[in-house]
mmCIF file of C-alpha atoms in Angstrom:
data_model
loop_
_atom_site.group_PDB
_atom_site.id
_atom_site.type_symbol
_atom_site.label_atom_id
_atom_site.label_comp_id
_atom_site.label_asym_id
_atom_site.label_seq_id
_atom_site.Cartn_x
_atom_site.Cartn_y
_atom_site.Cartn_z
ATOM 1 C CA UNK A 1 -0.140 -1.382 -176.653
ATOM 2 C CA UNK A 2 2.028 -4.359 -177.691
ATOM 3 C CA UNK A 3 3.429 -4.449 -174.167
ATOM 4 C CA UNK A 4 -0.060 -4.730 -172.739
ATOM 5 C CA UNK A 5 -0.864 -7.579 -175.129
ATOM 6 C CA UNK A 6 2.278 -9.461 -174.177
ATOM 7 C CA UNK A 7 1.597 -9.036 -170.478
ATOM 8 C CA UNK A 8 -1.981 -10.203 -170.969
ATOM 9 C CA UNK A 9 -0.793 -13.276 -172.856
ATOM 10 C CA UNK A 10 1.627 -14.173 -170.094
ATOM 11 C CA UNK A 11 -1.051 -13.813 -167.437
ATOM 12 C CA UNK A 12 -3.400 -15.979 -169.467
ATOM 13 C CA UNK A 13 -0.758 -18.680 -169.882
ATOM 14 C CA UNK A 14 0.070 -18.642 -166.209
ATOM 15 C CA UNK A 15 -3.606 -18.959 -165.380
ATOM 16 C CA UNK A 16 -3.994 -21.942 -167.719
ATOM 17 C CA UNK A 17 -0.855 -23.661 -166.524
ATOM 18 C CA UNK A 18 -1.521 -23.091 -162.835
ATOM 19 C CA UNK A 19 1.082 -24.863 -160.768
ATOM 20 C CA UNK A 20 2.419 -26.578 -163.925
ATOM 21 C CA UNK A 21 3.947 -23.381 -165.363
ATOM 22 C CA UNK A 22 7.361 -25.020 -165.664
ATOM 23 C CA UNK A 23 6.072 -28.469 -166.682
ATOM 24 C CA UNK A 24 8.399 -29.887 -169.383
ATOM 25 C CA UNK A 25 6.939 -30.106 -172.874
ATOM 26 C CA UNK A 26 7.414 -33.891 -172.899
ATOM 27 C CA UNK A 27 4.483 -34.178 -170.496
ATOM 28 C CA UNK A 28 2.068 -32.242 -172.660
ATOM 29 C CA UNK A 29 3.011 -33.416 -176.142
ATOM 30 C CA UNK A 30 1.288 -36.587 -177.443
ATOM 31 C CA UNK A 31 3.289 -39.787 -177.028
ATOM 32 C CA UNK A 32 1.443 -41.739 -179.740
ATOM 33 C CA UNK A 33 0.524 -41.268 -183.373
ATOM 34 C CA UNK A 34 -2.434 -42.535 -185.379
ATOM 35 C CA UNK A 35 -1.386 -44.945 -188.130
ATOM 36 C CA UNK A 36 -3.761 -45.647 -191.043
ATOM 37 C CA UNK A 37 -4.189 -49.235 -192.261
ATOM 38 C CA UNK A 38 -1.890 -50.485 -194.987
ATOM 39 C CA UNK A 39 -4.916 -52.237 -196.506
ATOM 40 C CA UNK A 40 -8.370 -51.011 -195.504
ATOM 41 C CA UNK A 41 -10.807 -53.198 -197.429
ATOM 42 C CA UNK A 42 -11.465 -56.118 -195.081
ATOM 43 C CA UNK A 43 -14.408 -54.454 -193.358
ATOM 44 C CA UNK A 44 -17.745 -56.210 -193.977
ATOM 45 C CA UNK A 45 -16.038 -58.887 -196.084
ATOM 46 C CA UNK A 46 -15.745 -62.651 -195.840
ATOM 47 C CA UNK A 47 -12.030 -63.288 -195.305
ATOM 48 C CA UNK A 48 -9.878 -66.418 -195.269
ATOM 49 C CA UNK A 49 -6.465 -66.326 -193.601
ATOM 50 C CA UNK A 50 -4.091 -68.753 -195.282
ATOM 51 C CA UNK A 51 -0.514 -69.604 -194.260
ATOM 52 C CA UNK A 52 2.184 -71.427 -196.206
ATOM 53 C CA UNK A 53 5.287 -72.968 -194.603
ATOM 54 C CA UNK A 54 8.326 -74.903 -195.812
ATOM 55 C CA UNK A 55 8.183 -78.695 -195.348
ATOM 56 C CA UNK A 56 11.142 -78.428 -192.947
ATOM 57 C CA UNK A 57 9.159 -75.998 -190.796
ATOM 58 C CA UNK A 58 6.104 -78.246 -190.871
ATOM 59 C CA UNK A 59 8.240 -81.193 -189.801
ATOM 60 C CA UNK A 60 9.280 -79.379 -186.608
ATOM 61 C CA UNK A 61 5.980 -77.524 -186.126
ATOM 62 C CA UNK A 62 3.198 -79.553 -187.779
ATOM 63 C CA UNK A 63 0.434 -77.171 -186.653
ATOM 64 C CA UNK A 64 2.198 -73.933 -187.517
ATOM 65 C CA UNK A 65 -0.176 -73.031 -190.380
ATOM 66 C CA UNK A 66 -3.280 -73.520 -188.260
ATOM 67 C CA UNK A 67 -1.827 -71.815 -185.187
ATOM 68 C CA UNK A 68 -0.569 -68.775 -187.094
ATOM 69 C CA UNK A 69 -3.833 -68.333 -188.988
ATOM 70 C CA UNK A 70 -5.880 -68.756 -185.802
ATOM 71 C CA UNK A 71 -3.974 -66.098 -183.868
ATOM 72 C CA UNK A 72 -4.223 -63.620 -186.754
ATOM 73 C CA UNK A 73 -7.915 -64.381 -187.301
ATOM 74 C CA UNK A 74 -8.731 -63.834 -183.626
ATOM 75 C CA UNK A 75 -7.078 -60.416 -183.712
ATOM 76 C CA UNK A 76 -8.809 -59.386 -186.949
ATOM 77 C CA UNK A 77 -12.175 -60.491 -185.565
ATOM 78 C CA UNK A 78 -11.765 -58.149 -182.589
ATOM 79 C CA UNK A 79 -10.496 -55.136 -184.520
ATOM 80 C CA UNK A 80 -12.019 -55.047 -188.042
ATOM 81 C CA UNK A 81 -15.660 -53.982 -188.246
ATOM 82 C CA UNK A 82 -18.063 -56.416 -189.884
ATOM 83 C CA UNK A 83 -15.422 -58.957 -190.873
ATOM 84 C CA UNK A 84 -16.555 -62.562 -191.304
ATOM 85 C CA UNK A 85 -13.670 -65.003 -191.019
ATOM 86 C CA UNK A 86 -13.582 -68.443 -192.563
ATOM 87 C CA UNK A 87 -12.846 -70.982 -189.814
ATOM 88 C CA UNK A 88 -9.075 -71.563 -189.724
ATOM 89 C CA UNK A 89 -9.534 -75.261 -188.957
ATOM 90 C CA UNK A 90 -11.656 -75.705 -192.093
ATOM 91 C CA UNK A 91 -9.005 -73.975 -194.201
ATOM 92 C CA UNK A 92 -6.296 -76.226 -192.752
ATOM 93 C CA UNK A 93 -8.375 -79.372 -193.319
ATOM 94 C CA UNK A 94 -8.952 -78.361 -196.944
ATOM 95 C CA UNK A 95 -5.215 -77.837 -197.519
ATOM 96 C CA UNK A 96 -4.346 -81.147 -195.830
ATOM 97 C CA UNK A 97 -6.772 -82.994 -198.133
ATOM 98 C CA UNK A 98 -5.277 -81.424 -201.253
ATOM 99 C CA UNK A 99 -1.637 -80.351 -200.966
ATOM 100 C CA UNK A 100 -1.807 -78.724 -204.421
ATOM 101 C CA UNK A 101 -3.865 -75.832 -203.025
ATOM 102 C CA UNK A 102 -1.278 -74.991 -200.324
ATOM 103 C CA UNK A 103 0.032 -72.233 -202.636
ATOM 104 C CA UNK A 104 -3.280 -71.416 -204.324
ATOM 105 C CA UNK A 105 -5.028 -68.600 -202.458
ATOM 106 C CA UNK A 106 -7.568 -68.236 -205.258
ATOM 107 C CA UNK A 107 -8.655 -71.881 -205.018
ATOM 108 C CA UNK A 108 -8.886 -71.761 -201.236
ATOM 109 C CA UNK A 109 -10.813 -68.498 -201.255
ATOM 110 C CA UNK A 110 -13.270 -69.659 -203.916
ATOM 111 C CA UNK A 111 -13.858 -72.964 -202.128
ATOM 112 C CA UNK A 112 -15.033 -71.098 -199.023
ATOM 113 C CA UNK A 113 -16.804 -68.251 -200.823
ATOM 114 C CA UNK A 114 -14.345 -65.664 -199.489
ATOM 115 C CA UNK A 115 -14.202 -62.104 -200.780
ATOM 116 C CA UNK A 116 -10.590 -61.670 -199.649
ATOM 117 C CA UNK A 117 -7.729 -64.013 -198.803
ATOM 118 C CA UNK A 118 -4.927 -62.859 -196.506
ATOM 119 C CA UNK A 119 -2.043 -65.060 -197.626
ATOM 120 C CA UNK A 120 1.178 -65.335 -195.638
ATOM 121 C CA UNK A 121 4.368 -67.204 -196.527
ATOM 122 C CA UNK A 122 6.491 -68.002 -193.492
ATOM 123 C CA UNK A 123 10.050 -67.047 -194.423
ATOM 124 C CA UNK A 124 11.412 -67.806 -190.952
ATOM 125 C CA UNK A 125 9.936 -69.647 -187.989
ATOM 126 C CA UNK A 126 12.060 -70.855 -185.097
ATOM 127 C CA UNK A 127 11.865 -71.105 -181.336
ATOM 128 C CA UNK A 128 15.451 -72.286 -180.747
ATOM 129 C CA UNK A 129 18.624 -71.270 -182.542
ATOM 130 C CA UNK A 130 20.092 -74.354 -184.299
ATOM 131 C CA UNK A 131 23.576 -73.114 -183.360
ATOM 132 C CA UNK A 132 22.616 -72.660 -179.697
ATOM 133 C CA UNK A 133 19.750 -75.080 -178.913
ATOM 134 C CA UNK A 134 20.137 -74.524 -175.176
ATOM 135 C CA UNK A 135 18.512 -71.104 -175.675
ATOM 136 C CA UNK A 136 14.954 -70.219 -176.644
ATOM 137 C CA UNK A 137 13.936 -67.165 -178.658
ATOM 138 C CA UNK A 138 10.995 -66.913 -181.009
ATOM 139 C CA UNK A 139 11.598 -65.525 -184.495
ATOM 140 C CA UNK A 140 8.783 -65.263 -187.033
ATOM 141 C CA UNK A 141 9.034 -63.515 -190.388
ATOM 142 C CA UNK A 142 6.547 -63.645 -193.254
ATOM 143 C CA UNK A 143 5.520 -62.011 -196.489
ATOM 144 C CA UNK A 144 1.921 -60.791 -196.674
ATOM 145 C CA UNK A 145 -0.312 -60.630 -199.732
ATOM 146 C CA UNK A 146 -4.054 -59.934 -200.007
ATOM 147 C CA UNK A 147 -6.112 -61.435 -202.828
ATOM 148 C CA UNK A 148 -9.344 -59.693 -203.824
ATOM 149 C CA UNK A 149 -11.734 -62.290 -205.234
ATOM 150 C CA UNK A 150 -14.627 -59.906 -205.813
ATOM 151 C CA UNK A 151 -13.480 -59.129 -209.374
ATOM 152 C CA UNK A 152 -12.269 -61.448 -212.124
ATOM 153 C CA UNK A 153 -12.374 -64.955 -210.598
ATOM 154 C CA UNK A 154 -9.680 -66.252 -212.957
ATOM 155 C CA UNK A 155 -7.203 -63.403 -212.416
ATOM 156 C CA UNK A 156 -7.898 -61.917 -208.979
ATOM 157 C CA UNK A 157 -6.304 -58.630 -208.052
ATOM 158 C CA UNK A 158 -3.688 -58.913 -205.319
ATOM 159 C CA UNK A 159 -1.744 -56.504 -203.112
ATOM 160 C CA UNK A 160 1.750 -57.010 -201.726
ATOM 161 C CA UNK A 161 2.108 -55.622 -198.214
ATOM 162 C CA UNK A 162 5.252 -55.084 -196.186
ATOM 163 C CA UNK A 163 6.871 -58.083 -194.541
ATOM 164 C CA UNK A 164 6.173 -58.811 -190.899
ATOM 165 C CA UNK A 165 8.930 -59.852 -188.479
ATOM 166 C CA UNK A 166 8.948 -60.294 -184.715
ATOM 167 C CA UNK A 167 11.516 -61.530 -182.207
ATOM 168 C CA UNK A 168 10.585 -62.525 -178.657
ATOM 169 C CA UNK A 169 12.199 -62.100 -176.204
ATOM 170 C CA UNK A 170 14.776 -59.528 -177.273
ATOM 171 C CA UNK A 171 17.514 -61.628 -175.686
ATOM 172 C CA UNK A 172 17.537 -65.466 -175.723
ATOM 173 C CA UNK A 173 16.622 -67.311 -172.521
ATOM 174 C CA UNK A 174 17.896 -70.653 -171.294
ATOM 175 C CA UNK A 175 15.621 -73.471 -172.431
ATOM 176 C CA UNK A 176 12.944 -74.965 -170.213
ATOM 177 C CA UNK A 177 9.766 -76.715 -171.424
ATOM 178 C CA UNK A 178 7.625 -74.130 -169.625
ATOM 179 C CA UNK A 179 9.689 -71.282 -171.039
ATOM 180 C CA UNK A 180 9.418 -72.623 -174.573
ATOM 181 C CA UNK A 181 5.615 -72.777 -174.310
ATOM 182 C CA UNK A 182 5.492 -69.187 -173.050
ATOM 183 C CA UNK A 183 7.877 -67.914 -175.737
ATOM 184 C CA UNK A 184 5.934 -69.668 -178.486
ATOM 185 C CA UNK A 185 2.584 -68.280 -177.286
ATOM 186 C CA UNK A 186 3.920 -64.736 -176.916
ATOM 187 C CA UNK A 187 5.669 -64.894 -180.307
ATOM 188 C CA UNK A 188 2.385 -65.890 -181.954
ATOM 189 C CA UNK A 189 0.520 -63.099 -180.170
ATOM 190 C CA UNK A 190 3.020 -60.418 -181.132
ATOM 191 C CA UNK A 191 3.182 -61.643 -184.722
ATOM 192 C CA UNK A 192 -0.614 -61.643 -184.978
ATOM 193 C CA UNK A 193 -0.761 -58.141 -183.510
ATOM 194 C CA UNK A 194 1.726 -56.698 -186.012
ATOM 195 C CA UNK A 195 0.094 -58.505 -188.935
ATOM 196 C CA UNK A 196 -3.470 -57.534 -188.035
ATOM 197 C CA UNK A 197 -2.504 -53.876 -187.606
ATOM 198 C CA UNK A 198 -2.007 -53.716 -191.350
ATOM 199 C CA UNK A 199 -5.793 -53.797 -191.693
ATOM 200 C CA UNK A 200 -7.117 -51.236 -189.197
ATOM 201 C CA UNK A 201 -6.291 -47.786 -187.886
ATOM 202 C CA UNK A 202 -4.271 -47.944 -184.672
ATOM 203 C CA UNK A 203 -2.045 -45.989 -182.333
ATOM 204 C CA UNK A 204 1.732 -46.389 -182.199
ATOM 205 C CA UNK A 205 4.268 -44.947 -179.788
ATOM 206 C CA UNK A 206 6.331 -42.054 -181.097
#
């Protein structure tokens, strides 16, 4: 009886596999995994994205706060249901008018009536290696913290998330003005992608 069952199972498998009976398992196993958000409470909230940078970074890249926040905001707007983002230009203008709030996510969030503030501190931002300025390679690294302003307005709850770091391209390229513009744009896009993924379910390669 067991022999009959085994033979029946083999026939059934052959019938299901058809011509792909010897197809390697790599072609039938999933090549991605579903990753839950690191922080899942931005849906249906008013959110301000705020970026801090060292004065030395701002000297070389005066629009880095606005550009970083804009790229991240655009990605969040496309991926997080019901999110309402405070205009990044308005946030930057507010910080430029009052430098004391550059570190104060609570003040910025309350000024714009935000429920949440996604606050990033740029720990590294460069497009050319100081020791090899003839090469271009984007490197962006930042800490990420989320402030929840829906509770106690004087002592808002906050959540430390994992750092974000991207390097583009993997190997440095010889400098050209056109190449630098491309590297900078792609570095921003990849950084925004990795940062925004902290806030929504997504697929990652195994």
